[in-house]
Amino acid sequence: MGDVVIRPVSRQAALWPVSTGLLVVYAVVGYLVVARYHLGLGLLVAAVELALAGGSLWAFAVDRRRGIVMDGAGVTVTGWAGARTLAYEEISHTEVFRRLGSSRLALHLTDGRRVVLGAPRDGGLEPDARFAEKVAAVEGEIGRRTRPVSDAPQ
C-alpha cells in the first residue's frame, strides 16, 4: 500500500486569499485617503496593511501543509508549528472527540501524551463529508502497522 495522505478540507483556505486581497485594497485606499492629509501617516498605514497581507499569504501557505502522512517510517503530523514524525510503535490508540463543535482525531502515545491531528476534522468552519472514511483509513493503517507479528497474515 502507498502512503496515506490526509489534509484538512478547509473553507478557511479560500478565505486566506480573499482576506489578502481585501488587505491590499485597504492599504491602497488607506494610503490614498490618509496621504491626502498626512503623507508620512499614509505610508505607515499602507506598510502595516501590506505586512498584514503578507502574513495572510504566509498563513495560507501554512494552512495548505497541515495534515498527516502515513508511510513506512511512521506518521508525520504537520501543523502550524512544523512537522513531527511518530513511529508506529509510539502510538497506542486513536480517539475521536469533539472540541468547539468539531469532531477531531487524536493519537494517544504509549508514553501517555496525546497528539491532536489537524486532519481529518469535521464541523464548524471545516465540514468534511468523508470524515468517518478518513478516520477509518487512519485507524486501519495504524492497526495494520502496529499489529503484532504473531497476528500478521501468513
PDB file of N, CA, C and O in Angstrom, residues 19-67:
ATOM      1  N   SER A  19      -8.939  37.462   2.128  1.00  0.00           N
ATOM      2  CA  SER A  19      -8.531  38.450   3.138  1.00  0.00           C
ATOM      3  C   SER A  19      -7.278  39.189   2.690  1.00  0.00           C
ATOM      4  O   SER A  19      -7.136  40.391   2.943  1.00  0.00           O
ATOM      5  N   THR A  20      -6.377  38.502   1.998  1.00  0.00           N
ATOM      6  CA  THR A  20      -5.169  39.159   1.488  1.00  0.00           C
ATOM      7  C   THR A  20      -5.544  40.253   0.492  1.00  0.00           C
ATOM      8  O   THR A  20      -5.034  41.376   0.566  1.00  0.00           O
ATOM      9  N   GLY A  21      -6.444  39.930  -0.423  1.00  0.00           N
ATOM     10  CA  GLY A  21      -6.888  40.915  -1.405  1.00  0.00           C
ATOM     11  C   GLY A  21      -7.542  42.121  -0.753  1.00  0.00           C
ATOM     12  O   GLY A  21      -7.283  43.264  -1.135  1.00  0.00           O
ATOM     13  N   LEU A  22      -8.380  41.865   0.259  1.00  0.00           N
ATOM     14  CA  LEU A  22      -9.034  42.970   0.958  1.00  0.00           C
ATOM     15  C   LEU A  22      -8.019  43.845   1.688  1.00  0.00           C
ATOM     16  O   LEU A  22      -8.156  45.072   1.720  1.00  0.00           O
ATOM     17  N   LEU A  23      -7.002  43.219   2.273  1.00  0.00           N
ATOM     18  CA  LEU A  23      -5.975  43.993   2.962  1.00  0.00           C
ATOM     19  C   LEU A  23      -5.176  44.861   1.986  1.00  0.00           C
ATOM     20  O   LEU A  23      -4.825  45.998   2.296  1.00  0.00           O
ATOM     21  N   VAL A  24      -4.893  44.329   0.794  1.00  0.00           N
ATOM     22  CA  VAL A  24      -4.161  45.111  -0.208  1.00  0.00           C
ATOM     23  C   VAL A  24      -5.018  46.291  -0.666  1.00  0.00           C
ATOM     24  O   VAL A  24      -4.528  47.427  -0.766  1.00  0.00           O
ATOM     25  N   VAL A  25      -6.305  46.039  -0.935  1.00  0.00           N
ATOM     26  CA  VAL A  25      -7.206  47.132  -1.328  1.00  0.00           C
ATOM     27  C   VAL A  25      -7.284  48.176  -0.215  1.00  0.00           C
ATOM     28  O   VAL A  25      -7.208  49.388  -0.465  1.00  0.00           O
ATOM     29  N   TYR A  26      -7.409  47.707   1.034  1.00  0.00           N
ATOM     30  CA  TYR A  26      -7.482  48.636   2.164  1.00  0.00           C
ATOM     31  C   TYR A  26      -6.187  49.449   2.282  1.00  0.00           C
ATOM     32  O   TYR A  26      -6.221  50.635   2.596  1.00  0.00           O
ATOM     33  N   ALA A  27      -5.043  48.806   2.008  1.00  0.00           N
ATOM     34  CA  ALA A  27      -3.762  49.518   2.076  1.00  0.00           C
ATOM     35  C   ALA A  27      -3.710  50.633   1.039  1.00  0.00           C
ATOM     36  O   ALA A  27      -3.285  51.756   1.337  1.00  0.00           O
ATOM     37  N   VAL A  28      -4.158  50.340  -0.176  1.00  0.00           N
ATOM     38  CA  VAL A  28      -4.128  51.346  -1.238  1.00  0.00           C
ATOM     39  C   VAL A  28      -5.094  52.486  -0.919  1.00  0.00           C
ATOM     40  O   VAL A  28      -4.732  53.669  -0.991  1.00  0.00           O
ATOM     41  N   VAL A  29      -6.327  52.141  -0.559  1.00  0.00           N
ATOM     42  CA  VAL A  29      -7.320  53.166  -0.242  1.00  0.00           C
ATOM     43  C   VAL A  29      -6.877  53.970   0.984  1.00  0.00           C
ATOM     44  O   VAL A  29      -6.970  55.201   0.998  1.00  0.00           O
ATOM     45  N   GLY A  30      -6.388  53.266   2.004  1.00  0.00           N
ATOM     46  CA  GLY A  30      -5.912  53.952   3.205  1.00  0.00           C
ATOM     47  C   GLY A  30      -4.785  54.911   2.897  1.00  0.00           C
ATOM     48  O   GLY A  30      -4.758  56.041   3.395  1.00  0.00           O
ATOM     49  N   TYR A  31      -3.860  54.485   2.048  1.00  0.00           N
ATOM     50  CA  TYR A  31      -2.753  55.364   1.674  1.00  0.00           C
ATOM     51  C   TYR A  31      -3.275  56.594   0.934  1.00  0.00           C
ATOM     52  O   TYR A  31      -2.891  57.724   1.236  1.00  0.00           O
ATOM     53  N   LEU A  32      -4.181  56.376  -0.032  1.00  0.00           N
ATOM     54  CA  LEU A  32      -4.681  57.498  -0.824  1.00  0.00           C
ATOM     55  C   LEU A  32      -5.463  58.496   0.022  1.00  0.00           C
ATOM     56  O   LEU A  32      -5.325  59.705  -0.150  1.00  0.00           O
ATOM     57  N   VAL A  33      -6.279  57.977   0.945  1.00  0.00           N
ATOM     58  CA  VAL A  33      -7.089  58.871   1.782  1.00  0.00           C
ATOM     59  C   VAL A  33      -6.220  59.588   2.811  1.00  0.00           C
ATOM     60  O   VAL A  33      -6.285  60.806   2.963  1.00  0.00           O
ATOM     61  N   VAL A  34      -5.388  58.821   3.520  1.00  0.00           N
ATOM     62  CA  VAL A  34      -4.581  59.419   4.588  1.00  0.00           C
ATOM     63  C   VAL A  34      -3.462  60.274   4.002  1.00  0.00           C
ATOM     64  O   VAL A  34      -3.123  61.326   4.549  1.00  0.00           O
ATOM     65  N   ALA A  35      -2.898  59.876   2.859  1.00  0.00           N
ATOM     66  CA  ALA A  35      -1.793  60.632   2.253  1.00  0.00           C
ATOM     67  C   ALA A  35      -2.242  62.015   1.825  1.00  0.00           C
ATOM     68  O   ALA A  35      -1.432  62.939   1.759  1.00  0.00           O
ATOM     69  N   ARG A  36      -3.508  62.149   1.561  1.00  0.00           N
ATOM     70  CA  ARG A  36      -4.017  63.460   1.161  1.00  0.00           C
ATOM     71  C   ARG A  36      -3.814  64.486   2.271  1.00  0.00           C
ATOM     72  O   ARG A  36      -3.631  65.664   2.014  1.00  0.00           O
ATOM     73  N   TYR A  37      -3.849  64.001   3.500  1.00  0.00           N
ATOM     74  CA  TYR A  37      -3.718  64.905   4.645  1.00  0.00           C
ATOM     75  C   TYR A  37      -2.351  64.824   5.316  1.00  0.00           C
ATOM     76  O   TYR A  37      -1.792  65.833   5.718  1.00  0.00           O
ATOM     77  N   HIS A  38      -1.829  63.601   5.485  1.00  0.00           N
ATOM     78  CA  HIS A  38      -0.542  63.413   6.173  1.00  0.00           C
ATOM     79  C   HIS A  38       0.241  62.328   5.438  1.00  0.00           C
ATOM     80  O   HIS A  38      -0.022  61.138   5.638  1.00  0.00           O
ATOM     81  N   LEU A  39       1.210  62.711   4.624  1.00  0.00           N
ATOM     82  CA  LEU A  39       1.937  61.765   3.792  1.00  0.00           C
ATOM     83  C   LEU A  39       2.624  60.671   4.613  1.00  0.00           C
ATOM     84  O   LEU A  39       2.534  59.503   4.309  1.00  0.00           O
ATOM     85  N   GLY A  40       3.301  61.044   5.675  1.00  0.00           N
ATOM     86  CA  GLY A  40       4.015  60.057   6.491  1.00  0.00           C
ATOM     87  C   GLY A  40       3.086  59.029   7.098  1.00  0.00           C
ATOM     88  O   GLY A  40       3.376  57.836   7.118  1.00  0.00           O
ATOM     89  N   LEU A  41       1.949  59.461   7.562  1.00  0.00           N
ATOM     90  CA  LEU A  41       0.981  58.549   8.161  1.00  0.00           C
ATOM     91  C   LEU A  41       0.379  57.628   7.103  1.00  0.00           C
ATOM     92  O   LEU A  41       0.107  56.465   7.365  1.00  0.00           O
ATOM     93  N   GLY A  42       0.193  58.121   5.887  1.00  0.00           N
ATOM     94  CA  GLY A  42      -0.330  57.301   4.793  1.00  0.00           C
ATOM     95  C   GLY A  42       0.601  56.144   4.474  1.00  0.00           C
ATOM     96  O   GLY A  42       0.163  55.018   4.252  1.00  0.00           O
ATOM     97  N   LEU A  43       1.897  56.429   4.452  1.00  0.00           N
ATOM     98  CA  LEU A  43       2.871  55.361   4.214  1.00  0.00           C
ATOM     99  C   LEU A  43       2.862  54.338   5.344  1.00  0.00           C
ATOM    100  O   LEU A  43       2.978  53.135   5.100  1.00  0.00           O
ATOM    101  N   LEU A  44       2.700  54.813   6.565  1.00  0.00           N
ATOM    102  CA  LEU A  44       2.641  53.901   7.711  1.00  0.00           C
ATOM    103  C   LEU A  44       1.416  52.990   7.623  1.00  0.00           C
ATOM    104  O   LEU A  44       1.520  51.779   7.815  1.00  0.00           O
ATOM    105  N   VAL A  45       0.259  53.554   7.306  1.00  0.00           N
ATOM    106  CA  VAL A  45      -0.971  52.766   7.161  1.00  0.00           C
ATOM    107  C   VAL A  45      -0.792  51.715   6.064  1.00  0.00           C
ATOM    108  O   VAL A  45      -1.108  50.539   6.253  1.00  0.00           O
ATOM    109  N   ALA A  46      -0.264  52.132   4.917  1.00  0.00           N
ATOM    110  CA  ALA A  46      -0.059  51.200   3.810  1.00  0.00           C
ATOM    111  C   ALA A  46       0.939  50.108   4.198  1.00  0.00           C
ATOM    112  O   ALA A  46       0.730  48.932   3.887  1.00  0.00           O
ATOM    113  N   ALA A  47       2.016  50.459   4.874  1.00  0.00           N
ATOM    114  CA  ALA A  47       3.021  49.471   5.278  1.00  0.00           C
ATOM    115  C   ALA A  47       2.440  48.439   6.241  1.00  0.00           C
ATOM    116  O   ALA A  47       2.693  47.237   6.104  1.00  0.00           O
ATOM    117  N   VAL A  48       1.656  48.898   7.191  1.00  0.00           N
ATOM    118  CA  VAL A  48       1.042  47.973   8.152  1.00  0.00           C
ATOM    119  C   VAL A  48       0.074  47.031   7.440  1.00  0.00           C
ATOM    120  O   VAL A  48       0.089  45.815   7.661  1.00  0.00           O
ATOM    121  N   GLU A  49      -0.760  47.559   6.551  1.00  0.00           N
ATOM    122  CA  GLU A  49      -1.726  46.719   5.838  1.00  0.00           C
ATOM    123  C   GLU A  49      -1.034  45.736   4.902  1.00  0.00           C
ATOM    124  O   GLU A  49      -1.447  44.588   4.784  1.00  0.00           O
ATOM    125  N   LEU A  50       0.021  46.153   4.243  1.00  0.00           N
ATOM    126  CA  LEU A  50       0.759  45.235   3.369  1.00  0.00           C
ATOM    127  C   LEU A  50       1.474  44.157   4.179  1.00  0.00           C
ATOM    128  O   LEU A  50       1.576  43.007   3.739  1.00  0.00           O
ATOM    129  N   ALA A  51       1.951  44.509   5.370  1.00  0.00           N
ATOM    130  CA  ALA A  51       2.550  43.493   6.251  1.00  0.00           C
ATOM    131  C   ALA A  51       1.492  42.475   6.679  1.00  0.00           C
ATOM    132  O   ALA A  51       1.756  41.265   6.711  1.00  0.00           O
ATOM    133  N   LEU A  52       0.294  42.950   6.995  1.00  0.00           N
ATOM    134  CA  LEU A  52      -0.801  42.036   7.340  1.00  0.00           C
ATOM    135  C   LEU A  52      -1.175  41.160   6.140  1.00  0.00           C
ATOM    136  O   LEU A  52      -1.469  39.968   6.306  1.00  0.00           O
ATOM    137  N   ALA A  53      -1.159  41.712   4.936  1.00  0.00           N
ATOM    138  CA  ALA A  53      -1.442  40.930   3.732  1.00  0.00           C
ATOM    139  C   ALA A  53      -0.384  39.842   3.547  1.00  0.00           C
ATOM    140  O   ALA A  53      -0.702  38.697   3.201  1.00  0.00           O
ATOM    141  N   GLY A  54       0.871  40.182   3.795  1.00  0.00           N
ATOM    142  CA  GLY A  54       1.941  39.184   3.725  1.00  0.00           C
ATOM    143  C   GLY A  54       1.739  38.084   4.753  1.00  0.00           C
ATOM    144  O   GLY A  54       1.943  36.897   4.463  1.00  0.00           O
ATOM    145  N   GLY A  55       1.319  38.458   5.955  1.00  0.00           N
ATOM    146  CA  GLY A  55       1.019  37.463   6.987  1.00  0.00           C
ATOM    147  C   GLY A  55      -0.128  36.566   6.584  1.00  0.00           C
ATOM    148  O   GLY A  55      -0.118  35.360   6.853  1.00  0.00           O
ATOM    149  N   SER A  56      -1.111  37.123   5.918  1.00  0.00           N
ATOM    150  CA  SER A  56      -2.246  36.337   5.447  1.00  0.00           C
ATOM    151  C   SER A  56      -1.803  35.333   4.385  1.00  0.00           C
ATOM    152  O   SER A  56      -2.243  34.175   4.384  1.00  0.00           O
ATOM    153  N   LEU A  57      -0.927  35.744   3.473  1.00  0.00           N
ATOM    154  CA  LEU A  57      -0.400  34.808   2.468  1.00  0.00           C
ATOM    155  C   LEU A  57       0.430  33.705   3.121  1.00  0.00           C
ATOM    156  O   LEU A  57       0.369  32.543   2.720  1.00  0.00           O
ATOM    157  N   TRP A  58       1.212  34.065   4.127  1.00  0.00           N
ATOM    158  CA  TRP A  58       2.004  33.060   4.851  1.00  0.00           C
ATOM    159  C   TRP A  58       1.069  32.056   5.532  1.00  0.00           C
ATOM    160  O   TRP A  58       1.298  30.850   5.477  1.00  0.00           O
ATOM    161  N   ALA A  59       0.004  32.534   6.178  1.00  0.00           N
ATOM    162  CA  ALA A  59      -0.952  31.647   6.838  1.00  0.00           C
ATOM    163  C   ALA A  59      -1.618  30.729   5.825  1.00  0.00           C
ATOM    164  O   ALA A  59      -1.868  29.546   6.107  1.00  0.00           O
ATOM    165  N   PHE A  60      -1.911  31.223   4.625  1.00  0.00           N
ATOM    166  CA  PHE A  60      -2.494  30.399   3.568  1.00  0.00           C
ATOM    167  C   PHE A  60      -1.542  29.267   3.204  1.00  0.00           C
ATOM    168  O   PHE A  60      -1.957  28.107   3.078  1.00  0.00           O
ATOM    169  N   ALA A  61      -0.263  29.576   3.040  1.00  0.00           N
ATOM    170  CA  ALA A  61       0.726  28.549   2.689  1.00  0.00           C
ATOM    171  C   ALA A  61       0.859  27.508   3.794  1.00  0.00           C
ATOM    172  O   ALA A  61       0.926  26.306   3.525  1.00  0.00           O
ATOM    173  N   VAL A  62       0.867  27.951   5.031  1.00  0.00           N
ATOM    174  CA  VAL A  62       0.991  27.017   6.158  1.00  0.00           C
ATOM    175  C   VAL A  62      -0.271  26.165   6.294  1.00  0.00           C
ATOM    176  O   VAL A  62      -0.197  24.955   6.521  1.00  0.00           O
ATOM    177  N   ASP A  63      -1.431  26.765   6.114  1.00  0.00           N
ATOM    178  CA  ASP A  63      -2.699  26.045   6.236  1.00  0.00           C
ATOM    179  C   ASP A  63      -2.790  24.924   5.215  1.00  0.00           C
ATOM    180  O   ASP A  63      -3.336  23.855   5.498  1.00  0.00           O
ATOM    181  N   ARG A  64      -2.235  25.120   4.025  1.00  0.00           N
ATOM    182  CA  ARG A  64      -2.286  24.086   2.984  1.00  0.00           C
ATOM    183  C   ARG A  64      -1.372  22.902   3.309  1.00  0.00           C
ATOM    184  O   ARG A  64      -1.553  21.828   2.757  1.00  0.00           O
ATOM    185  N   ARG A  65      -0.398  23.072   4.193  1.00  0.00           N
ATOM    186  CA  ARG A  65       0.523  21.992   4.556  1.00  0.00           C
ATOM    187  C   ARG A  65       0.001  21.117   5.692  1.00  0.00           C
ATOM    188  O   ARG A  65       0.485  20.007   5.881  1.00  0.00           O
ATOM    189  N   ARG A  66      -0.954  21.629   6.487  1.00  0.00           N
ATOM    190  CA  ARG A  66      -1.425  20.877   7.647  1.00  0.00           C
ATOM    191  C   ARG A  66      -1.975  19.519   7.231  1.00  0.00           C
ATOM    192  O   ARG A  66      -2.562  19.385   6.177  1.00  0.00           O
ATOM    193  N   GLY A  67      -1.817  18.528   8.099  1.00  0.00           N
ATOM    194  CA  GLY A  67      -2.370  17.214   7.830  1.00  0.00           C
ATOM    195  C   GLY A  67      -1.461  16.123   8.333  1.00  0.00           C
ATOM    196  O   GLY A  67      -0.581  16.349   9.177  1.00  0.00           O
TER     197      GLY A  67
END
